[in-house]
Coordinates of C-alpha atoms in Angstrom, one line a residue:
M468 CA 2.0 -65.3 230.0
S469 CA 1.5 -69.0 230.7
E470 CA 2.9 -72.2 229.5
S471 CA -0.4 -72.8 228.1
D472 CA -0.4 -69.3 226.0
T473 CA 2.8 -70.1 224.2
T474 CA 3.3 -72.6 220.6
P475 CA 5.9 -74.5 220.0
S476 CA 6.9 -72.0 217.1
S477 CA 7.2 -69.4 219.5
T478 CA 10.2 -68.7 221.5
P479 CA 9.3 -70.2 225.1
E480 CA 9.8 -67.3 227.9
P481 CA 11.5 -68.2 230.9
D482 CA 8.8 -68.4 234.2
E483 CA 9.4 -66.9 237.4
A484 CA 11.8 -69.5 238.5
G485 CA 13.9 -68.5 235.6
A486 CA 12.8 -72.0 233.7
R487 CA 11.3 -72.5 230.0
P488 CA 8.4 -74.3 229.3
H489 CA 8.8 -77.7 227.7
P490 CA 9.5 -76.9 223.7
G491 CA 6.1 -79.3 222.6
A492 CA 4.1 -77.1 225.2
A493 CA 0.9 -75.9 223.1
A494 CA 1.1 -72.3 223.2
K495 CA -0.2 -69.1 221.3
P496 CA 1.8 -66.7 219.2
A497 CA 3.3 -63.8 221.7
A498 CA 4.8 -60.8 221.0
E499 CA 8.3 -60.8 222.0
P500 CA 9.3 -60.1 225.8
D501 CA 11.1 -56.9 226.9
W502 CA 15.1 -57.9 227.5
W503 CA 14.9 -57.7 231.3
K504 CA 12.0 -60.3 231.0
R505 CA 13.8 -62.6 229.1
H506 CA 16.4 -62.2 231.3
Y507 CA 15.6 -61.7 234.5
T508 CA 12.8 -62.8 236.9
F509 CA 10.3 -60.5 238.4
T510 CA 10.3 -62.0 242.1
G511 CA 13.8 -62.6 241.8
T512 CA 14.6 -59.3 240.9
A513 CA 12.3 -58.2 243.7
V514 CA 13.8 -60.2 246.5
G515 CA 17.6 -59.0 245.3
L516 CA 16.4 -55.2 245.2
V517 CA 15.5 -55.7 249.2
F518 CA 18.7 -57.2 250.1
V519 CA 20.3 -54.7 248.3
W520 CA 18.2 -52.4 249.8
L521 CA 18.9 -53.9 253.9
S522 CA 22.9 -54.0 253.2
M523 CA 22.8 -50.3 252.9
T524 CA 21.1 -49.9 256.6
P525 CA 23.6 -49.4 260.2
S526 CA 25.8 -52.0 261.1
L527 CA 29.2 -51.6 263.3
L528 CA 31.6 -49.9 261.5
P529 CA 31.7 -47.2 258.5
R530 CA 32.8 -48.3 255.4
G531 CA 34.4 -47.3 252.4
P532 CA 32.2 -47.0 249.1
L533 CA 34.2 -49.9 247.4
F534 CA 33.4 -52.5 249.8
Q535 CA 30.4 -51.3 250.5
G536 CA 29.8 -51.9 246.7
L537 CA 30.7 -55.3 246.8
V538 CA 28.8 -56.4 250.0
S539 CA 25.4 -54.4 248.2
A540 CA 26.0 -56.9 245.2
A541 CA 26.7 -59.5 247.4
A542 CA 23.8 -59.3 249.2
G543 CA 21.3 -58.5 246.0
A544 CA 22.7 -61.8 244.4
I545 CA 21.9 -63.9 247.2
G546 CA 18.6 -62.5 247.2
Y547 CA 18.1 -62.5 243.9
A548 CA 18.7 -66.3 244.5
I549 CA 16.1 -66.4 247.4
G550 CA 13.1 -65.3 245.5
V551 CA 14.0 -67.4 242.1
F552 CA 14.4 -70.5 244.7
A553 CA 11.3 -69.4 246.6
V554 CA 9.4 -69.6 243.3
W555 CA 10.5 -72.8 242.2
L556 CA 10.3 -74.4 245.5
V557 CA 6.1 -73.1 245.7
R558 CA 5.5 -74.4 241.9
Y559 CA 7.4 -78.1 242.6
M560 CA 5.1 -78.5 245.8
T561 CA 1.7 -77.6 244.2
S562 CA 2.8 -79.8 241.1
K563 CA 2.8 -76.9 238.7
D564 CA 5.0 -77.1 235.7
A565 CA 5.4 -73.0 234.6
S566 CA 4.4 -69.9 236.6
P567 CA 2.7 -67.3 234.6
P568 CA 4.9 -64.1 234.6
A569 CA 4.9 -60.6 235.8
P570 CA 2.8 -58.0 233.6
R571 CA 5.0 -55.1 231.9
G572 CA 3.0 -52.7 234.4
A573 CA 4.6 -54.8 237.5
W574 CA 8.1 -54.2 236.1
I575 CA 7.3 -50.9 235.4
G576 CA 6.0 -50.6 239.1
L577 CA 8.8 -52.3 240.5
I578 CA 11.3 -49.9 238.7
V579 CA 9.9 -46.7 239.6
V580 CA 9.7 -48.2 243.4
G581 CA 13.6 -49.6 243.0
V582 CA 15.2 -46.3 242.0
V583 CA 13.0 -44.3 244.3
G584 CA 14.1 -46.6 247.2
T585 CA 17.6 -47.1 246.3
I586 CA 18.0 -43.5 246.2
A587 CA 16.3 -42.8 249.9
M588 CA 18.6 -45.9 251.3
I589 CA 21.6 -44.1 249.7
V590 CA 20.6 -40.7 251.7
W591 CA 20.2 -43.0 254.9
F592 CA 23.4 -44.6 254.3
H593 CA 24.7 -41.2 254.2
V594 CA 23.1 -40.2 257.2
W595 CA 24.3 -43.1 259.8
Q596 CA 27.7 -43.3 258.0
D597 CA 28.4 -39.2 259.0
H598 CA 27.2 -40.2 262.5
V599 CA 29.0 -43.4 263.1
R600 CA 32.3 -41.6 260.8
D601 CA 31.9 -38.6 263.5
L602 CA 31.3 -40.8 266.8
M603 CA 34.8 -43.0 265.5
G604 CA 36.8 -39.7 264.4
V605 CA 36.8 -41.2 260.5
P606 CA 36.3 -38.8 257.7
R607 CA 33.1 -38.7 256.3
L608 CA 32.4 -40.3 252.7
T609 CA 32.6 -37.4 249.9
R610 CA 30.1 -37.1 247.2
P611 CA 31.9 -39.2 244.8
D612 CA 31.8 -42.0 247.3
Y613 CA 27.6 -42.3 247.0
L614 CA 27.4 -42.4 243.4
L615 CA 30.3 -44.7 243.3
T616 CA 29.3 -47.2 245.8
P617 CA 25.5 -47.8 243.6
A618 CA 27.5 -48.5 240.3
L619 CA 29.7 -51.1 241.6
A620 CA 27.1 -52.7 243.3
L621 CA 24.9 -52.7 239.9
V622 CA 28.2 -54.1 238.2
V623 CA 28.8 -56.7 240.3
L624 CA 25.4 -57.7 241.2
F625 CA 24.8 -58.1 237.3
V626 CA 28.1 -60.4 236.9
L627 CA 27.2 -62.3 240.0
V628 CA 23.5 -62.8 238.8
E629 CA 25.2 -64.0 235.3
I630 CA 27.0 -66.5 236.5
G631 CA 23.9 -67.9 238.4
Q632 CA 21.8 -67.7 235.3
L633 CA 24.3 -69.8 233.6
I634 CA 24.4 -72.4 236.8
G635 CA 20.4 -72.6 236.0
R636 CA 21.1 -73.1 232.5
L637 CA 22.9 -75.9 233.1
I638 CA 20.4 -77.5 235.4
R639 CA 17.6 -77.0 233.1
Y640 CA 20.1 -78.8 230.4
L641 CA 20.7 -81.7 232.7
I642 CA 16.7 -82.2 233.8
R643 CA 16.2 -82.0 229.8
Q644 CA 18.1 -84.7 229.2
L645 CA 17.3 -87.4 232.5
N646 CA 13.7 -86.6 231.6
R647 CA 13.8 -89.2 228.7
V648 CA 15.0 -92.0 231.6
A649 CA 13.0 -90.4 234.4
P650 CA 9.6 -88.6 235.7
P651 CA 10.2 -84.5 235.3
R652 CA 10.5 -84.6 239.0
V653 CA 13.1 -87.0 239.3
S654 CA 14.7 -85.4 236.8
A655 CA 15.0 -82.0 239.0
V656 CA 16.0 -83.2 241.8
V657 CA 18.8 -85.2 240.6
A658 CA 19.9 -82.5 238.3
V659 CA 20.5 -79.7 241.1
L660 CA 21.9 -82.4 243.6
L661 CA 24.2 -83.5 240.6
V662 CA 25.5 -79.6 240.3
A663 CA 25.0 -79.1 244.0
A664 CA 28.0 -81.9 244.4
L665 CA 29.7 -80.8 241.1
G666 CA 30.4 -77.9 242.8
I667 CA 31.2 -79.2 246.1
A668 CA 33.9 -81.2 244.5
L669 CA 35.2 -78.3 242.3
L670 CA 35.3 -76.1 245.8
N671 CA 37.2 -78.8 247.5
G672 CA 39.5 -80.2 245.0
V673 CA 40.3 -77.2 242.7
V674 CA 39.2 -74.6 244.2
V675 CA 40.2 -74.8 247.8
R676 CA 43.6 -76.7 246.6
F677 CA 44.7 -74.2 244.8
S678 CA 43.6 -71.4 246.6
M679 CA 45.5 -72.9 249.7
H680 CA 48.8 -73.9 247.7
T681 CA 48.4 -70.1 246.4
L682 CA 47.9 -68.3 249.8
N683 CA 50.4 -70.8 251.4
S684 CA 52.9 -69.9 249.2
T685 CA 52.2 -66.6 249.5
F686 CA 52.5 -66.5 253.2
A687 CA 55.1 -68.5 253.3
A688 CA 57.4 -65.8 251.5
V689 CA 56.3 -63.4 253.9
N690 CA 57.3 -65.6 256.7
N691 CA 60.3 -65.6 255.3
E692 CA 60.8 -61.9 254.5
Q693 CA 63.9 -60.1 255.9
S694 CA 64.5 -56.4 256.3
P695 CA 67.6 -55.1 256.7
N696 CA 66.3 -52.5 259.0
N697 CA 65.6 -55.4 261.8
P698 CA 69.3 -57.2 261.9
A699 CA 69.9 -60.3 264.1
P700 CA 69.9 -58.9 267.6
A701 CA 73.7 -58.4 269.4
S702 CA 72.1 -59.3 273.0
P703 CA 71.8 -62.4 274.3
L704 CA 68.9 -61.8 275.8
R705 CA 66.8 -62.1 272.7
S706 CA 66.2 -65.2 270.8
G707 CA 68.1 -65.6 267.5
G708 CA 71.3 -63.7 269.6
P709 CA 74.7 -64.7 270.5
G710 CA 74.3 -68.3 272.1
S711 CA 70.7 -68.8 271.1
L712 CA 68.9 -71.9 270.6
V713 CA 67.2 -70.6 267.8
S714 CA 68.6 -69.2 264.7
W715 CA 67.4 -65.8 263.2
D716 CA 65.9 -66.9 260.2
S717 CA 64.1 -69.5 261.8
L718 CA 61.7 -66.9 263.8
G719 CA 59.5 -65.9 260.7
H720 CA 59.1 -62.4 259.8
Q721 CA 56.7 -61.8 262.7
G722 CA 58.9 -63.1 265.6
R723 CA 61.8 -61.5 263.8
I724 CA 60.1 -57.9 264.3
F725 CA 58.8 -59.1 267.9
V726 CA 61.9 -59.8 269.0
G727 CA 63.7 -57.3 267.6
G728 CA 60.8 -54.4 269.1
G729 CA 60.5 -53.0 272.4
P730 CA 61.5 -50.6 274.3
T731 CA 65.8 -49.8 275.1
T732 CA 66.5 -49.4 278.4
A733 CA 67.0 -45.8 277.9
Q734 CA 63.5 -45.4 277.4
L735 CA 62.5 -47.6 280.3
S736 CA 64.9 -46.1 282.2
A737 CA 63.7 -42.5 281.3
F738 CA 60.3 -43.3 281.8
N739 CA 60.9 -44.7 285.4
G740 CA 63.4 -42.8 286.6
A741 CA 65.5 -45.6 287.8
P742 CA 68.1 -47.9 286.0
A743 CA 66.5 -50.5 283.7
V744 CA 67.5 -53.8 283.1
E745 CA 67.2 -54.7 279.4
P746 CA 64.1 -57.0 278.9
I747 CA 64.0 -60.3 278.1
R748 CA 62.3 -61.6 274.5
A749 CA 62.2 -65.6 274.0
Y750 CA 60.3 -66.6 270.7
A751 CA 60.5 -70.0 268.6
G752 CA 58.9 -69.9 265.0
L753 CA 57.5 -72.2 263.0
N754 CA 60.5 -73.3 261.5
S755 CA 62.7 -73.8 264.7
A756 CA 61.9 -77.2 265.6
D757 CA 59.9 -79.9 264.1
G758 CA 55.8 -79.7 265.5
I759 CA 54.1 -77.6 268.1
Q760 CA 55.4 -79.9 271.0
A761 CA 58.8 -79.8 270.3
T762 CA 58.5 -75.8 269.1
A763 CA 57.4 -75.1 272.5
E764 CA 59.7 -76.7 274.8
L765 CA 62.1 -75.1 272.5
A766 CA 60.4 -71.5 273.4
A767 CA 60.5 -72.8 277.1
R768 CA 63.9 -74.1 277.1
E769 CA 65.0 -70.4 275.2
L770 CA 63.5 -68.5 278.2
E771 CA 65.4 -70.9 280.6
R772 CA 68.9 -70.1 278.3
T773 CA 68.1 -66.4 278.9
G774 CA 67.6 -66.2 282.4
G775 CA 64.0 -65.4 282.4
L776 CA 62.9 -67.4 285.2
Q777 CA 64.8 -65.2 287.7
R778 CA 62.9 -61.9 286.3
K779 CA 60.1 -60.6 288.2
V780 CA 57.4 -61.8 285.6
V781 CA 57.3 -64.0 282.8
A782 CA 54.4 -63.3 280.5
V783 CA 53.0 -66.7 278.2
A784 CA 51.9 -64.7 275.1
T785 CA 49.8 -66.4 271.8
T786 CA 50.0 -65.3 268.7
T787 CA 48.2 -65.2 265.9
G788 CA 48.1 -67.2 263.2
T789 CA 51.3 -65.3 261.3
G790 CA 52.9 -65.3 264.6
W791 CA 52.1 -61.5 265.3
I792 CA 51.6 -60.0 269.1
N793 CA 50.1 -57.1 269.9
E794 CA 53.6 -54.8 270.2
A795 CA 51.3 -52.8 273.0
E796 CA 50.8 -55.7 275.3
A797 CA 54.0 -56.6 275.1
D798 CA 55.3 -53.5 275.7
A799 CA 53.2 -52.3 278.6
V800 CA 54.4 -54.9 280.8
E801 CA 58.3 -54.3 280.5
Y802 CA 57.2 -50.2 281.3
M803 CA 55.6 -51.5 284.1
F804 CA 58.6 -53.3 285.5
N805 CA 61.1 -51.1 284.5
G806 CA 62.7 -54.3 282.1
E807 CA 62.5 -56.9 284.8
T808 CA 60.1 -58.9 282.5
A809 CA 60.7 -62.0 280.5
I810 CA 57.8 -62.6 277.1
V811 CA 57.9 -65.8 276.0
S812 CA 56.1 -67.0 272.9
M813 CA 55.8 -69.4 269.4
Q814 CA 54.6 -69.3 266.0
Y815 CA 52.4 -72.2 265.0
S816 CA 51.5 -71.2 261.5
F817 CA 52.3 -67.9 259.1
L818 CA 48.8 -67.7 257.7
P819 CA 46.5 -64.7 258.6
S820 CA 44.7 -64.7 261.6
W821 CA 41.2 -64.9 259.9
L822 CA 42.2 -67.7 257.6
S823 CA 43.9 -69.6 260.3
F824 CA 40.8 -69.7 262.3
L825 CA 39.3 -71.5 259.5
V826 CA 42.2 -74.4 259.3
D827 CA 44.7 -73.7 262.2
K828 CA 41.7 -73.5 264.7
H829 CA 43.2 -76.3 266.2
N830 CA 46.9 -75.3 266.0
A831 CA 46.3 -71.9 268.0
R832 CA 44.6 -74.4 271.0
Q833 CA 47.2 -76.8 270.7
A834 CA 50.3 -74.1 270.7
G835 CA 48.5 -72.0 273.7
Q836 CA 48.2 -75.4 275.8
A837 CA 51.9 -76.7 274.7
L838 CA 53.7 -73.1 275.3
F839 CA 51.8 -72.4 278.4
E840 CA 52.4 -76.2 280.1
A841 CA 56.4 -76.1 279.3
V842 CA 56.5 -73.3 281.0
D843 CA 54.8 -73.4 284.2
R844 CA 56.5 -77.1 284.2
R845 CA 59.4 -74.7 284.7
V846 CA 58.0 -72.3 287.0
Q847 CA 56.6 -74.9 289.2
A848 CA 60.5 -76.6 289.3
L849 CA 61.5 -72.9 291.2
P850 CA 61.1 -73.1 295.1
E851 CA 58.1 -71.2 296.3
G852 CA 59.4 -68.0 297.1
Q853 CA 61.7 -67.6 294.1
R854 CA 59.0 -67.7 291.7
P855 CA 58.1 -64.9 289.1
K856 CA 54.3 -63.9 288.2
L857 CA 53.5 -65.9 285.5
V858 CA 50.7 -64.2 283.7
V859 CA 49.5 -64.7 279.7
F860 CA 48.0 -62.6 277.3
G861 CA 46.8 -63.0 273.3
E862 CA 45.1 -60.8 270.9
S863 CA 42.1 -62.0 268.9
L864 CA 43.2 -65.6 267.8
G865 CA 45.7 -64.9 270.1
S866 CA 43.2 -64.7 273.2
F867 CA 41.4 -68.1 272.1
G868 CA 44.8 -70.0 272.4
G869 CA 45.9 -68.0 275.7
E870 CA 42.5 -69.3 277.2
A871 CA 43.2 -73.0 275.8
P872 CA 45.2 -74.2 279.1
F873 CA 42.6 -73.4 281.0
L874 CA 39.1 -73.7 279.8
S875 CA 37.3 -72.5 283.3
P876 CA 37.7 -69.3 285.6
N877 CA 38.7 -71.5 288.7
N878 CA 41.6 -73.3 286.5
I879 CA 42.8 -69.8 285.4
E880 CA 43.1 -68.2 288.8
A881 CA 44.6 -71.4 290.1
R882 CA 47.9 -71.6 287.4
T883 CA 48.2 -68.0 286.7
D884 CA 48.9 -64.5 288.5
G885 CA 46.3 -63.0 285.6
A886 CA 45.5 -62.6 282.0
L887 CA 44.8 -59.9 279.3
F888 CA 42.8 -61.2 276.4
S889 CA 41.5 -58.3 273.9
G890 CA 39.7 -58.8 271.7
P891 CA 38.0 -62.3 272.0
T892 CA 36.2 -64.7 269.0
F893 CA 33.4 -66.0 269.3
N894 CA 34.8 -69.3 270.0
N895 CA 36.6 -68.7 273.1
T896 CA 35.4 -71.5 275.1
M897 CA 35.9 -69.7 278.7
W898 CA 34.9 -66.3 277.5
K899 CA 31.4 -67.4 275.9
D900 CA 30.7 -69.7 279.1
V901 CA 31.6 -66.6 281.6
T902 CA 29.6 -64.4 279.1
A903 CA 26.6 -66.8 279.1
H904 CA 26.6 -66.8 282.7
R905 CA 27.0 -63.0 283.6
D906 CA 25.1 -61.5 286.3
D907 CA 21.8 -60.5 286.0
G908 CA 21.2 -57.0 284.7
S909 CA 24.4 -56.6 282.9
P910 CA 24.7 -56.8 279.5
Q911 CA 26.5 -59.3 276.5
W912 CA 29.0 -56.6 275.4
L913 CA 30.2 -55.4 278.6
P914 CA 29.0 -58.2 281.3
I915 CA 29.9 -58.3 285.0
Y916 CA 30.9 -61.6 286.2
Q917 CA 29.8 -63.3 289.8
Q918 CA 30.5 -59.0 291.0
G919 CA 33.8 -58.9 289.3
D920 CA 35.6 -60.4 292.2
N921 CA 38.7 -61.8 289.7
I922 CA 37.1 -61.5 286.2
R923 CA 36.5 -58.1 284.5
F924 CA 35.3 -56.5 281.4
V925 CA 36.7 -53.5 279.6
A926 CA 35.5 -51.1 276.5
R927 CA 36.7 -47.7 278.2
P928 CA 39.3 -47.6 281.0
D929 CA 36.7 -46.6 283.8
N930 CA 34.6 -49.8 283.3
L931 CA 38.0 -51.6 285.2
E932 CA 35.8 -49.5 288.6
R933 CA 32.8 -51.9 287.7
P934 CA 31.5 -52.8 290.0
A935 CA 32.7 -50.7 292.5
D936 CA 33.6 -53.7 295.1
P937 CA 37.2 -54.1 295.5
W938 CA 38.3 -57.4 293.3
A939 CA 40.4 -60.2 294.4
T940 CA 43.9 -61.4 293.0
P941 CA 44.6 -63.0 290.6
R942 CA 42.7 -60.8 288.2
V943 CA 41.6 -61.4 284.2
V944 CA 40.8 -59.0 282.3
Y945 CA 38.9 -58.6 278.8
L946 CA 38.8 -56.0 276.7
Q947 CA 36.4 -55.8 274.5
H948 CA 34.9 -52.9 272.1
A949 CA 31.1 -53.2 271.5
S950 CA 31.5 -51.9 267.7
D951 CA 34.2 -54.9 267.7
P952 CA 32.7 -57.7 265.1
I953 CA 35.4 -60.1 266.0
A954 CA 34.1 -60.4 269.5
W955 CA 30.3 -60.6 267.7
W956 CA 29.9 -62.6 265.0
N957 CA 28.2 -65.8 265.1
P958 CA 26.4 -68.3 263.1
D959 CA 23.5 -67.5 265.4
L960 CA 23.3 -64.4 263.8
L961 CA 21.7 -65.9 260.7
F962 CA 18.4 -66.2 262.2
T963 CA 18.8 -65.2 266.0
K964 CA 18.8 -61.6 267.4
P965 CA 21.7 -61.3 269.7
D966 CA 21.3 -59.9 273.4
W967 CA 24.1 -57.2 272.6
L968 CA 21.3 -55.9 270.0
R969 CA 18.6 -56.8 272.3
E970 CA 19.8 -54.8 275.4
P971 CA 20.9 -51.3 276.1
R972 CA 24.0 -51.3 273.6
G973 CA 27.4 -49.9 273.8
D974 CA 28.1 -46.3 273.0
D975 CA 30.2 -46.7 269.8
V976 CA 27.1 -49.0 268.3
P977 CA 24.5 -47.1 266.0
D978 CA 20.9 -47.0 268.2
D979 CA 19.5 -47.6 264.5
M980 CA 21.2 -50.5 263.9
Q981 CA 18.2 -53.1 264.0
W982 CA 18.6 -57.3 263.7
I983 CA 17.6 -58.5 260.4
P984 CA 17.9 -62.6 259.9
V985 CA 20.4 -62.7 257.5
V986 CA 21.0 -59.7 256.8
T987 CA 22.8 -58.7 260.5
F988 CA 24.7 -61.6 259.7
L989 CA 26.1 -60.6 256.1
Q990 CA 26.3 -57.4 257.4
V991 CA 28.3 -58.3 260.5
S992 CA 30.5 -60.2 258.5
A993 CA 31.2 -57.8 255.8
D994 CA 32.5 -55.7 259.1
M995 CA 35.0 -58.2 260.1
A996 CA 36.7 -57.4 256.7
V997 CA 37.5 -53.6 258.1
A998 CA 37.6 -54.5 261.8
I999 CA 41.3 -53.0 262.2
D1000 CA 40.5 -49.9 259.7
V1001 CA 39.0 -47.7 262.6
P1002 CA 41.0 -45.8 265.2
D1003 CA 42.0 -47.2 268.7
G1004 CA 39.1 -47.8 270.8
H1005 CA 36.6 -49.2 268.6
G1006 CA 36.4 -52.0 266.4
H1007 CA 39.4 -54.4 266.5
R1008 CA 41.6 -51.9 267.5
Y1009 CA 43.4 -52.1 271.2
V1010 CA 46.2 -50.1 271.7
E1011 CA 46.0 -47.5 274.7
D1012 CA 43.7 -49.0 276.8
V1013 CA 46.4 -52.1 276.9
A1014 CA 48.1 -50.2 280.1
N1015 CA 44.8 -49.6 282.1
G1016 CA 44.3 -53.1 281.7
W1017 CA 47.8 -54.1 282.7
A1018 CA 48.2 -52.2 285.2
A1019 CA 44.9 -53.4 287.0
V1020 CA 46.3 -57.5 286.5
L1021 CA 50.1 -57.0 287.7
Q1022 CA 49.4 -54.2 290.4
P1023 CA 53.2 -53.5 289.7
P1024 CA 55.1 -52.0 292.9
G1025 CA 55.2 -48.3 293.2
W1026 CA 52.9 -48.3 290.1
T1027 CA 50.3 -45.2 290.1
P1028 CA 47.4 -43.9 287.6
E1029 CA 49.0 -41.1 286.7
K1030 CA 51.9 -43.9 285.4
T1031 CA 49.5 -45.3 283.2
E1032 CA 48.2 -42.0 281.6
R1033 CA 51.9 -41.2 281.0
L1034 CA 51.8 -44.6 279.2
R1035 CA 49.2 -44.3 277.3
P1036 CA 50.1 -42.6 274.3
I1037 CA 53.4 -44.4 274.1
M1038 CA 51.7 -47.7 273.3
R1039 CA 51.6 -48.8 269.5
A1040 CA 50.6 -51.9 267.8
D1041 CA 51.7 -52.3 264.0
E1042 CA 49.9 -54.8 262.6

């Protein structure tokens, strides 16, 4: 039914973009349209349905039914919006006031295709989910799970589309008011801009501010939590203990966990078959000093106070947003040198890593630079023959901050005795540059750089011998899994097929995963939310392979591959 077929007294029917004809337009009496035609547009529904199907195509990681339902609903709502906008844009560019709605037969056909197609996609989703879950050792979904996913997706999709409908009604209301003083097409543009500006203002001024205030309050409270099972240390070799320059309370939740953790001297002695010394752990929290530079200096002074500069190895650890350090990365260093180590770190935020990456990314880089420079000055001040090995490490956002003092391979090789970075982010400057300049024939997910002379990329321990040529020192190891969405998420995924899907892919990435514009970006974005909900060796979980990485970087005297295999099952990394 077109605009010209309605009368002033009839109820105007929405066109393909959801707009109603002007009340004054001439039209013939017509039967009341079906309820779905009154509420939803054909093109929007069709495109939304396709997006729901695409959201169920293979991706990097297994998902639970509730999360997949949310992902499918969000994808369907985006598809619906794209369909409605496309029709409106075409109509606007062709100077048409309305477009005829789809006939009843088209809707019936769409419903039939939708039901059949959705059933087929659920079956495919079941097949590839089982394959990925079996590959990663994750339990399979049950039959009710596959019914819960579409049910939840339908409910959430309905809510999201209704919200979009309300926004559309607001735009049409503004257009009618503006039509009194401006041409219709000018009114349409102005109305859309006004609603967009209002939405941005609300998000920035109300939603974001309220959300950040709530998150800051919540995570600040978490940061201040103390466990009676983790009292202040009695050892002067730990920050917050006797003689410490920082108070136990100021270390923050994750700082207290780090300082209070690690292997005991008894555990180290038993593992190495020789008397061990107590490892040093120096740490400064967000509340230990005023500002990043002051906190870094305080952490370095703590390292000096504990005698850390006289140990065989000084390891500078860059934390994630909350101040978290992968315990496996710290423990492995201490086991390999039987406690003759000092690890120094600092907190620069109390927000989770993903949120810190959005709002505290500059702080992560600044903290990494400030801490390393403060420690390096003290190491360089020692006589050359008395200097300890100086290494750096970090995971995820910690690897981003850990790279910050160097930015180039030559610099990190000149200033350190090695580095271990796990789960790098797409924004890691040095990692991104080295990957882009990888040797011909090596894939993006596991590159070879300059024949592996100093830098090697590892998804499995045997990758350390890739290529087979001996490698020089100092050594830098990047641990990265082919199925880690943190490493492979990138805004370019929206419209550009990545090399890691174009080239031969990793062994835990589904063969039938295909790049689809926009959809793959949404899929990998969703995978980031479940990146650590998988066993070690997949996704964003780096635990046992840390032992192999550190053994290659540090090359401890007397260390053997057999010791590495004994160490692997001891490793742990609590989130």
